[in-house]
PDB file of N, CA and C in Angstrom:
ATOM      1  N   SER A  17       6.468  14.602   5.291  1.00  0.00           N
ATOM      2  CA  SER A  17       5.820  13.313   5.139  1.00  0.00           C
ATOM      3  C   SER A  17       6.791  12.213   5.537  1.00  0.00           C
ATOM      4  N   LYS A  18       6.241  11.078   5.879  1.00  0.00           N
ATOM      5  CA  LYS A  18       7.041   9.953   6.336  1.00  0.00           C
ATOM      6  C   LYS A  18       6.699   8.710   5.535  1.00  0.00           C
ATOM      7  N   TYR A  19       7.728   7.937   5.214  1.00  0.00           N
ATOM      8  CA  TYR A  19       7.549   6.673   4.511  1.00  0.00           C
ATOM      9  C   TYR A  19       8.004   5.523   5.402  1.00  0.00           C
ATOM     10  N   PHE A  20       7.242   4.424   5.344  1.00  0.00           N
ATOM     11  CA  PHE A  20       7.556   3.226   6.104  1.00  0.00           C
ATOM     12  C   PHE A  20       7.383   2.003   5.212  1.00  0.00           C
ATOM     13  N   SER A  21       7.993   0.914   5.592  1.00  0.00           N
ATOM     14  CA  SER A  21       7.835  -0.400   4.954  1.00  0.00           C
ATOM     15  C   SER A  21       8.047  -0.360   3.445  1.00  0.00           C
ATOM     16  N   PRO A  22       9.172   0.156   2.973  1.00  0.00           N
ATOM     17  CA  PRO A  22       9.394   0.193   1.528  1.00  0.00           C
ATOM     18  C   PRO A  22       9.669  -1.195   0.959  1.00  0.00           C
ATOM     19  N   ALA A  23       9.269  -1.397  -0.302  1.00  0.00           N
ATOM     20  CA  ALA A  23       9.546  -2.649  -1.006  1.00  0.00           C
ATOM     21  C   ALA A  23       9.807  -2.332  -2.479  1.00  0.00           C
ATOM     22  N   PHE A  24      10.890  -2.894  -3.016  1.00  0.00           N
ATOM     23  CA  PHE A  24      11.225  -2.700  -4.423  1.00  0.00           C
ATOM     24  C   PHE A  24      10.358  -3.575  -5.313  1.00  0.00           C
ATOM     25  N   SER A  25      10.019  -3.057  -6.491  1.00  0.00           N
ATOM     26  CA  SER A  25       9.298  -3.844  -7.499  1.00  0.00           C
ATOM     27  C   SER A  25      10.229  -4.930  -8.021  1.00  0.00           C
ATOM     28  N   PRO A  26       9.670  -5.971  -8.651  1.00  0.00           N
ATOM     29  CA  PRO A  26      10.510  -7.056  -9.160  1.00  0.00           C
ATOM     30  C   PRO A  26      11.605  -6.581 -10.121  1.00  0.00           C
ATOM     31  N   ASP A  27      11.344  -5.538 -10.904  1.00  0.00           N
ATOM     32  CA  ASP A  27      12.355  -5.053 -11.850  1.00  0.00           C
ATOM     33  C   ASP A  27      13.250  -3.966 -11.251  1.00  0.00           C
ATOM     34  N   GLY A  28      12.986  -3.570 -10.000  1.00  0.00           N
ATOM     35  CA  GLY A  28      13.800  -2.574  -9.328  1.00  0.00           C
ATOM     36  C   GLY A  28      13.537  -1.135  -9.734  1.00  0.00           C
ATOM     37  N   GLY A  29      12.555  -0.906 -10.601  1.00  0.00           N
ATOM     38  CA  GLY A  29      12.279   0.434 -11.088  1.00  0.00           C
ATOM     39  C   GLY A  29      11.349   1.262 -10.212  1.00  0.00           C
ATOM     40  N   LYS A  30      10.678   0.595  -9.272  1.00  0.00           N
ATOM     41  CA  LYS A  30       9.722   1.298  -8.420  1.00  0.00           C
ATOM     42  C   LYS A  30       9.872   0.837  -6.977  1.00  0.00           C
ATOM     43  N   ILE A  31       9.396   1.674  -6.090  1.00  0.00           N
ATOM     44  CA  ILE A  31       9.308   1.329  -4.668  1.00  0.00           C
ATOM     45  C   ILE A  31       7.877   1.603  -4.241  1.00  0.00           C
ATOM     46  N   ILE A  32       7.302   0.687  -3.486  1.00  0.00           N
ATOM     47  CA  ILE A  32       6.006   0.946  -2.853  1.00  0.00           C
ATOM     48  C   ILE A  32       6.296   1.165  -1.372  1.00  0.00           C
ATOM     49  N   ALA A  33       5.685   2.190  -0.787  1.00  0.00           N
ATOM     50  CA  ALA A  33       5.923   2.490   0.629  1.00  0.00           C
ATOM     51  C   ALA A  33       4.658   3.038   1.261  1.00  0.00           C
ATOM     52  N   VAL A  34       4.524   2.798   2.549  1.00  0.00           N
ATOM     53  CA  VAL A  34       3.417   3.357   3.315  1.00  0.00           C
ATOM     54  C   VAL A  34       3.729   4.824   3.564  1.00  0.00           C
ATOM     55  N   HIS A  35       2.763   5.688   3.277  1.00  0.00           N
ATOM     56  CA  HIS A  35       2.918   7.122   3.488  1.00  0.00           C
ATOM     57  C   HIS A  35       1.967   7.552   4.606  1.00  0.00           C
ATOM     58  N   ILE A  36       2.529   8.206   5.619  1.00  0.00           N
ATOM     59  CA  ILE A  36       1.708   8.692   6.738  1.00  0.00           C
ATOM     60  C   ILE A  36       1.996  10.175   6.927  1.00  0.00           C
ATOM     61  N   PRO A  37       1.104  11.046   6.438  1.00  0.00           N
ATOM     62  CA  PRO A  37       1.287  12.481   6.638  1.00  0.00           C
ATOM     63  C   PRO A  37       0.835  12.896   8.040  1.00  0.00           C
ATOM     64  N   PRO A  38       1.043  14.152   8.395  1.00  0.00           N
ATOM     65  CA  PRO A  38       0.676  14.616   9.745  1.00  0.00           C
ATOM     66  C   PRO A  38      -0.781  14.367  10.133  1.00  0.00           C
ATOM     67  N   LEU A  39      -1.711  14.367   9.190  1.00  0.00           N
ATOM     68  CA  LEU A  39      -3.124  14.162   9.530  1.00  0.00           C
ATOM     69  C   LEU A  39      -3.501  12.690   9.643  1.00  0.00           C
ATOM     70  N   GLN A  40      -2.523  11.803   9.500  1.00  0.00           N
ATOM     71  CA  GLN A  40      -2.732  10.364   9.658  1.00  0.00           C
ATOM     72  C   GLN A  40      -3.645   9.752   8.598  1.00  0.00           C
ATOM     73  N   GLU A  41      -3.757  10.387   7.451  1.00  0.00           N
ATOM     74  CA  GLU A  41      -4.536   9.804   6.357  1.00  0.00           C
ATOM     75  C   GLU A  41      -3.601   8.910   5.560  1.00  0.00           C
ATOM     76  N   ASN A  42      -3.599   7.668   5.935  1.00  0.00           N
ATOM     77  CA  ASN A  42      -2.681   6.661   5.461  1.00  0.00           C
ATOM     78  C   ASN A  42      -2.912   6.323   3.985  1.00  0.00           C
ATOM     79  N   SER A  43      -1.816   6.124   3.227  1.00  0.00           N
ATOM     80  CA  SER A  43      -1.912   5.689   1.841  1.00  0.00           C
ATOM     81  C   SER A  43      -0.628   4.976   1.454  1.00  0.00           C
ATOM     82  N   LEU A  44      -0.643   4.360   0.301  1.00  0.00           N
ATOM     83  CA  LEU A  44       0.554   3.769  -0.271  1.00  0.00           C
ATOM     84  C   LEU A  44       1.010   4.655  -1.416  1.00  0.00           C
ATOM     85  N   HIS A  45       2.317   4.862  -1.533  1.00  0.00           N
ATOM     86  CA  HIS A  45       2.869   5.624  -2.634  1.00  0.00           C
ATOM     87  C   HIS A  45       3.771   4.723  -3.459  1.00  0.00           C
ATOM     88  N   VAL A  46       3.597   4.789  -4.771  1.00  0.00           N
ATOM     89  CA  VAL A  46       4.515   4.139  -5.693  1.00  0.00           C
ATOM     90  C   VAL A  46       5.494   5.215  -6.146  1.00  0.00           C
ATOM     91  N   LEU A  47       6.775   4.970  -5.877  1.00  0.00           N
ATOM     92  CA  LEU A  47       7.820   5.943  -6.172  1.00  0.00           C
ATOM     93  C   LEU A  47       8.738   5.433  -7.276  1.00  0.00           C
ATOM     94  N   ASP A  48       9.208   6.331  -8.113  1.00  0.00           N
ATOM     95  CA  ASP A  48      10.207   5.999  -9.129  1.00  0.00           C
ATOM     96  C   ASP A  48      11.567   5.926  -8.429  1.00  0.00           C
ATOM     97  N   THR A  49      12.302   4.830  -8.607  1.00  0.00           N
ATOM     98  CA  THR A  49      13.574   4.688  -7.892  1.00  0.00           C
ATOM     99  C   THR A  49      14.640   5.646  -8.418  1.00  0.00           C
ATOM    100  N   ALA A  50      14.575   6.033  -9.679  1.00  0.00           N
ATOM    101  CA  ALA A  50      15.593   6.922 -10.243  1.00  0.00           C
ATOM    102  C   ALA A  50      15.422   8.363  -9.795  1.00  0.00           C
ATOM    103  N   THR A  51      14.148   8.815  -9.694  1.00  0.00           N
ATOM    104  CA  THR A  51      13.904  10.235  -9.409  1.00  0.00           C
ATOM    105  C   THR A  51      13.298  10.486  -8.033  1.00  0.00           C
ATOM    106  N   GLY A  52      12.691   9.471  -7.439  1.00  0.00           N
ATOM    107  CA  GLY A  52      11.983   9.652  -6.176  1.00  0.00           C
ATOM    108  C   GLY A  52      10.596  10.240  -6.352  1.00  0.00           C
ATOM    109  N   ALA A  53      10.203  10.479  -7.597  1.00  0.00           N
ATOM    110  CA  ALA A  53       8.891  11.070  -7.865  1.00  0.00           C
ATOM    111  C   ALA A  53       7.769  10.090  -7.532  1.00  0.00           C
ATOM    112  N   VAL A  54       6.683  10.630  -6.982  1.00  0.00           N
ATOM    113  CA  VAL A  54       5.500   9.824  -6.687  1.00  0.00           C
ATOM    114  C   VAL A  54       4.773   9.553  -8.002  1.00  0.00           C
ATOM    115  N   GLN A  55       4.625   8.277  -8.352  1.00  0.00           N
ATOM    116  CA  GLN A  55       3.938   7.890  -9.581  1.00  0.00           C
ATOM    117  C   GLN A  55       2.469   7.565  -9.349  1.00  0.00           C
ATOM    118  N   GLN A  56       2.146   7.126  -8.147  1.00  0.00           N
ATOM    119  CA  GLN A  56       0.772   6.725  -7.863  1.00  0.00           C
ATOM    120  C   GLN A  56       0.524   6.807  -6.369  1.00  0.00           C
ATOM    121  N   VAL A  57      -0.683   7.214  -5.989  1.00  0.00           N
ATOM    122  CA  VAL A  57      -1.112   7.251  -4.596  1.00  0.00           C
ATOM    123  C   VAL A  57      -2.327   6.342  -4.471  1.00  0.00           C
ATOM    124  N   ILE A  58      -2.292   5.445  -3.499  1.00  0.00           N
ATOM    125  CA  ILE A  58      -3.378   4.485  -3.299  1.00  0.00           C
ATOM    126  C   ILE A  58      -3.899   4.635  -1.877  1.00  0.00           C
ATOM    127  N   ALA A  59      -5.178   4.944  -1.753  1.00  0.00           N
ATOM    128  CA  ALA A  59      -5.837   5.026  -0.445  1.00  0.00           C
ATOM    129  C   ALA A  59      -7.085   4.163  -0.502  1.00  0.00           C
ATOM    130  N   LEU A  60      -7.364   3.456   0.554  1.00  0.00           N
ATOM    131  CA  LEU A  60      -8.539   2.595   0.593  1.00  0.00           C
ATOM    132  C   LEU A  60      -9.680   3.290   1.328  1.00  0.00           C
ATOM    133  N   PRO A  61     -10.919   2.970   0.956  1.00  0.00           N
ATOM    134  CA  PRO A  61     -12.076   3.556   1.648  1.00  0.00           C
ATOM    135  C   PRO A  61     -12.048   3.238   3.141  1.00  0.00           C
ATOM    136  N   GLY A  62     -12.422   4.208   3.954  1.00  0.00           N
ATOM    137  CA  GLY A  62     -12.441   4.026   5.397  1.00  0.00           C
ATOM    138  C   GLY A  62     -11.100   4.277   6.059  1.00  0.00           C
ATOM    139  N   ASN A  63     -10.073   4.557   5.263  1.00  0.00           N
ATOM    140  CA  ASN A  63      -8.732   4.874   5.760  1.00  0.00           C
ATOM    141  C   ASN A  63      -8.161   3.816   6.714  1.00  0.00           C
ATOM    142  N   PRO A  64      -8.168   2.519   6.319  1.00  0.00           N
ATOM    143  CA  PRO A  64      -7.514   1.541   7.186  1.00  0.00           C
ATOM    144  C   PRO A  64      -6.011   1.801   7.215  1.00  0.00           C
ATOM    145  N   PHE A  65      -5.360   1.391   8.291  1.00  0.00           N
ATOM    146  CA  PHE A  65      -3.915   1.514   8.380  1.00  0.00           C
ATOM    147  C   PHE A  65      -3.305   0.419   7.516  1.00  0.00           C
ATOM    148  N   LEU A  66      -2.512   0.803   6.532  1.00  0.00           N
ATOM    149  CA  LEU A  66      -1.875  -0.141   5.619  1.00  0.00           C
ATOM    150  C   LEU A  66      -0.421  -0.316   6.013  1.00  0.00           C
ATOM    151  N   THR A  67       0.053  -1.544   5.961  1.00  0.00           N
ATOM    152  CA  THR A  67       1.437  -1.803   6.322  1.00  0.00           C
ATOM    153  C   THR A  67       1.978  -3.010   5.577  1.00  0.00           C
ATOM    154  N   ARG A  68       3.288  -3.101   5.519  1.00  0.00           N
ATOM    155  CA  ARG A  68       4.028  -4.210   4.933  1.00  0.00           C
ATOM    156  C   ARG A  68       3.622  -4.559   3.503  1.00  0.00           C
ATOM    157  N   PRO A  69       3.621  -3.590   2.611  1.00  0.00           N
ATOM    158  CA  PRO A  69       3.292  -3.910   1.223  1.00  0.00           C
ATOM    159  C   PRO A  69       4.394  -4.750   0.567  1.00  0.00           C
ATOM    160  N   VAL A  70       3.988  -5.693  -0.242  1.00  0.00           N
ATOM    161  CA  VAL A  70       4.913  -6.490  -1.053  1.00  0.00           C
ATOM    162  C   VAL A  70       4.335  -6.588  -2.456  1.00  0.00           C
ATOM    163  N   TRP A  71       5.217  -6.695  -3.437  1.00  0.00           N
ATOM    164  CA  TRP A  71       4.770  -6.831  -4.824  1.00  0.00           C
ATOM    165  C   TRP A  71       4.309  -8.252  -5.056  1.00  0.00           C
ATOM    166  N   HIS A  72       3.093  -8.396  -5.566  1.00  0.00           N
ATOM    167  CA  HIS A  72       2.570  -9.708  -5.921  1.00  0.00           C
ATOM    168  C   HIS A  72       3.016 -10.055  -7.335  1.00  0.00           C
ATOM    169  N   HIS A  73       2.946  -9.133  -8.217  1.00  0.00           N
ATOM    170  CA  HIS A  73       3.542  -9.157  -9.550  1.00  0.00           C
ATOM    171  C   HIS A  73       3.640  -7.708  -9.983  1.00  0.00           C
ATOM    172  N   LYS A  74       4.005  -7.426 -11.218  1.00  0.00           N
ATOM    173  CA  LYS A  74       4.298  -6.034 -11.557  1.00  0.00           C
ATOM    174  C   LYS A  74       3.104  -5.097 -11.475  1.00  0.00           C
ATOM    175  N   ASN A  75       1.884  -5.618 -11.463  1.00  0.00           N
ATOM    176  CA  ASN A  75       0.700  -4.760 -11.427  1.00  0.00           C
ATOM    177  C   ASN A  75      -0.160  -4.951 -10.183  1.00  0.00           C
ATOM    178  N   ALA A  76       0.369  -5.591  -9.160  1.00  0.00           N
ATOM    179  CA  ALA A  76      -0.428  -5.796  -7.946  1.00  0.00           C
ATOM    180  C   ALA A  76       0.478  -5.874  -6.726  1.00  0.00           C
ATOM    181  N   ILE A  77      -0.050  -5.431  -5.616  1.00  0.00           N
ATOM    182  CA  ILE A  77       0.651  -5.566  -4.345  1.00  0.00           C
ATOM    183  C   ILE A  77      -0.304  -6.194  -3.326  1.00  0.00           C
ATOM    184  N   ILE A  78       0.298  -6.775  -2.313  1.00  0.00           N
ATOM    185  CA  ILE A  78      -0.460  -7.308  -1.187  1.00  0.00           C
ATOM    186  C   ILE A  78       0.058  -6.603   0.055  1.00  0.00           C
ATOM    187  N   CYS A  79      -0.856  -6.192   0.921  1.00  0.00           N
ATOM    188  CA  CYS A  79      -0.453  -5.545   2.170  1.00  0.00           C
ATOM    189  C   CYS A  79      -1.406  -5.960   3.284  1.00  0.00           C
ATOM    190  N   ILE A  80      -1.049  -5.589   4.479  1.00  0.00           N
ATOM    191  CA  ILE A  80      -1.906  -5.809   5.640  1.00  0.00           C
ATOM    192  C   ILE A  80      -2.704  -4.536   5.873  1.00  0.00           C
ATOM    193  N   ALA A  81      -3.998  -4.688   6.104  1.00  0.00           N
ATOM    194  CA  ALA A  81      -4.874  -3.560   6.434  1.00  0.00           C
ATOM    195  C   ALA A  81      -5.412  -3.786   7.842  1.00  0.00           C
ATOM    196  N   ARG A  82      -5.366  -2.729   8.639  1.00  0.00           N
ATOM    197  CA  ARG A  82      -5.858  -2.813  10.019  1.00  0.00           C
ATOM    198  C   ARG A  82      -6.886  -1.718  10.241  1.00  0.00           C
ATOM    199  N   GLN A  83      -8.037  -2.108  10.792  1.00  0.00           N
ATOM    200  CA  GLN A  83      -9.094  -1.146  11.076  1.00  0.00           C
ATOM    201  C   GLN A  83      -9.990  -1.700  12.174  1.00  0.00           C
ATOM    202  N   ASN A  84     -10.370  -0.840  13.109  1.00  0.00           N
ATOM    203  CA  ASN A  84     -11.268  -1.235  14.207  1.00  0.00           C
ATOM    204  C   ASN A  84     -10.758  -2.480  14.938  1.00  0.00           C
ATOM    205  N   HIS A  85      -9.466  -2.531  15.216  1.00  0.00           N
ATOM    206  CA  HIS A  85      -8.827  -3.621  15.947  1.00  0.00           C
ATOM    207  C   HIS A  85      -8.907  -4.961  15.223  1.00  0.00           C
ATOM    208  N   GLN A  86      -9.109  -4.923  13.914  1.00  0.00           N
ATOM    209  CA  GLN A  86      -9.118  -6.134  13.104  1.00  0.00           C
ATOM    210  C   GLN A  86      -8.107  -5.974  11.980  1.00  0.00           C
ATOM    211  N   MET A  87      -7.597  -7.116  11.484  1.00  0.00           N
ATOM    212  CA  MET A  87      -6.620  -7.083  10.413  1.00  0.00           C
ATOM    213  C   MET A  87      -6.995  -8.073   9.318  1.00  0.00           C
ATOM    214  N   THR A  88      -6.548  -7.762   8.105  1.00  0.00           N
ATOM    215  CA  THR A  88      -6.734  -8.663   6.976  1.00  0.00           C
ATOM    216  C   THR A  88      -5.637  -8.397   5.963  1.00  0.00           C
ATOM    217  N   PHE A  89      -5.521  -9.281   4.984  1.00  0.00           N
ATOM    218  CA  PHE A  89      -4.641  -9.060   3.844  1.00  0.00           C
ATOM    219  C   PHE A  89      -5.471  -8.489   2.708  1.00  0.00           C
ATOM    220  N   VAL A  90      -4.903  -7.525   2.005  1.00  0.00           N
ATOM    221  CA  VAL A  90      -5.590  -6.875   0.886  1.00  0.00           C
ATOM    222  C   VAL A  90      -4.691  -6.952  -0.343  1.00  0.00           C
ATOM    223  N   GLN A  91      -5.284  -7.307  -1.463  1.00  0.00           N
ATOM    224  CA  GLN A  91      -4.569  -7.247  -2.738  1.00  0.00           C
ATOM    225  C   GLN A  91      -5.060  -6.030  -3.500  1.00  0.00           C
ATOM    226  N   ILE A  92      -4.137  -5.207  -3.969  1.00  0.00           N
ATOM    227  CA  ILE A  92      -4.480  -3.973  -4.676  1.00  0.00           C
ATOM    228  C   ILE A  92      -3.954  -4.051  -6.098  1.00  0.00           C
ATOM    229  N   ASN A  93      -4.844  -3.821  -7.049  1.00  0.00           N
ATOM    230  CA  ASN A  93      -4.489  -3.771  -8.460  1.00  0.00           C
ATOM    231  C   ASN A  93      -3.941  -2.379  -8.761  1.00  0.00           C
ATOM    232  N   LEU A  94      -2.702  -2.290  -9.212  1.00  0.00           N
ATOM    233  CA  LEU A  94      -2.088  -0.994  -9.471  1.00  0.00           C
ATOM    234  C   LEU A  94      -2.591  -0.346 -10.758  1.00  0.00           C
ATOM    235  N   ASN A  95      -3.240  -1.104 -11.626  1.00  0.00           N
ATOM    236  CA  ASN A  95      -3.775  -0.518 -12.862  1.00  0.00           C
ATOM    237  C   ASN A  95      -4.957   0.395 -12.600  1.00  0.00           C
ATOM    238  N   ASP A  96      -5.813   0.017 -11.643  1.00  0.00           N
ATOM    239  CA  ASP A  96      -7.025   0.807 -11.408  1.00  0.00           C
ATOM    240  C   ASP A  96      -7.292   1.081  -9.919  1.00  0.00           C
ATOM    241  N   SER A  97      -6.365   0.700  -9.044  1.00  0.00           N
ATOM    242  CA  SER A  97      -6.471   0.889  -7.590  1.00  0.00           C
ATOM    243  C   SER A  97      -7.610   0.103  -6.953  1.00  0.00           C
ATOM    244  N   SER A  98      -8.191  -0.840  -7.696  1.00  0.00           N
ATOM    245  CA  SER A  98      -9.225  -1.685  -7.089  1.00  0.00           C
ATOM    246  C   SER A  98      -8.549  -2.629  -6.091  1.00  0.00           C
ATOM    247  N   HIS A  99      -9.334  -3.121  -5.152  1.00  0.00           N
ATOM    248  CA  HIS A  99      -8.763  -4.006  -4.142  1.00  0.00           C
ATOM    249  C   HIS A  99      -9.748  -5.089  -3.753  1.00  0.00           C
ATOM    250  N   ILE A 100      -9.198  -6.180  -3.258  1.00  0.00           N
ATOM    251  CA  ILE A 100     -10.008  -7.246  -2.695  1.00  0.00           C
ATOM    252  C   ILE A 100      -9.374  -7.673  -1.377  1.00  0.00           C
ATOM    253  N   THR A 101     -10.217  -8.029  -0.430  1.00  0.00           N
ATOM    254  CA  THR A 101      -9.700  -8.569   0.818  1.00  0.00           C
ATOM    255  C   THR A 101      -9.477 -10.063   0.614  1.00  0.00           C
ATOM    256  N   LEU A 102      -8.355 -10.560   1.085  1.00  0.00           N
ATOM    257  CA  LEU A 102      -7.995 -11.965   0.881  1.00  0.00           C
ATOM    258  C   LEU A 102      -8.441 -12.860   2.008  1.00  0.00           C
ATOM    259  N   MET A 103      -8.809 -12.253   3.138  1.00  0.00           N
ATOM    260  CA  MET A 103      -9.326 -12.967   4.293  1.00  0.00           C
ATOM    261  C   MET A 103     -10.424 -12.119   4.915  1.00  0.00           C
ATOM    262  N   PRO A 104     -11.368 -12.710   5.585  1.00  0.00           N
ATOM    263  CA  PRO A 104     -12.404 -11.884   6.231  1.00  0.00           C
ATOM    264  C   PRO A 104     -11.800 -11.033   7.344  1.00  0.00           C
ATOM    265  N   TRP A 105     -12.435  -9.880   7.586  1.00  0.00           N
ATOM    266  CA  TRP A 105     -12.002  -9.035   8.710  1.00  0.00           C
ATOM    267  C   TRP A 105     -12.304  -9.806   9.938  1.00  0.00           C
TER     268      TRP A 105
END
């Protein structure tokens, strides 16, 4: 597996990174910085390409989603993996 665009959480205890496995089913992984263990996997419906995640606060991230030659910003709630688009596609 491959990780791209890592970002540390505000407290430094976690890393969020784009995960791209061989089948190209893109997701975000929340990793524990001490152990490297995957704590959470986040995938959006329709499998948009996710990139450049940043922590919005300790329970949310914002990233860029690209699909069908269009891009938008997405905010993802880490408590329940719900998401909202911040701009129209």
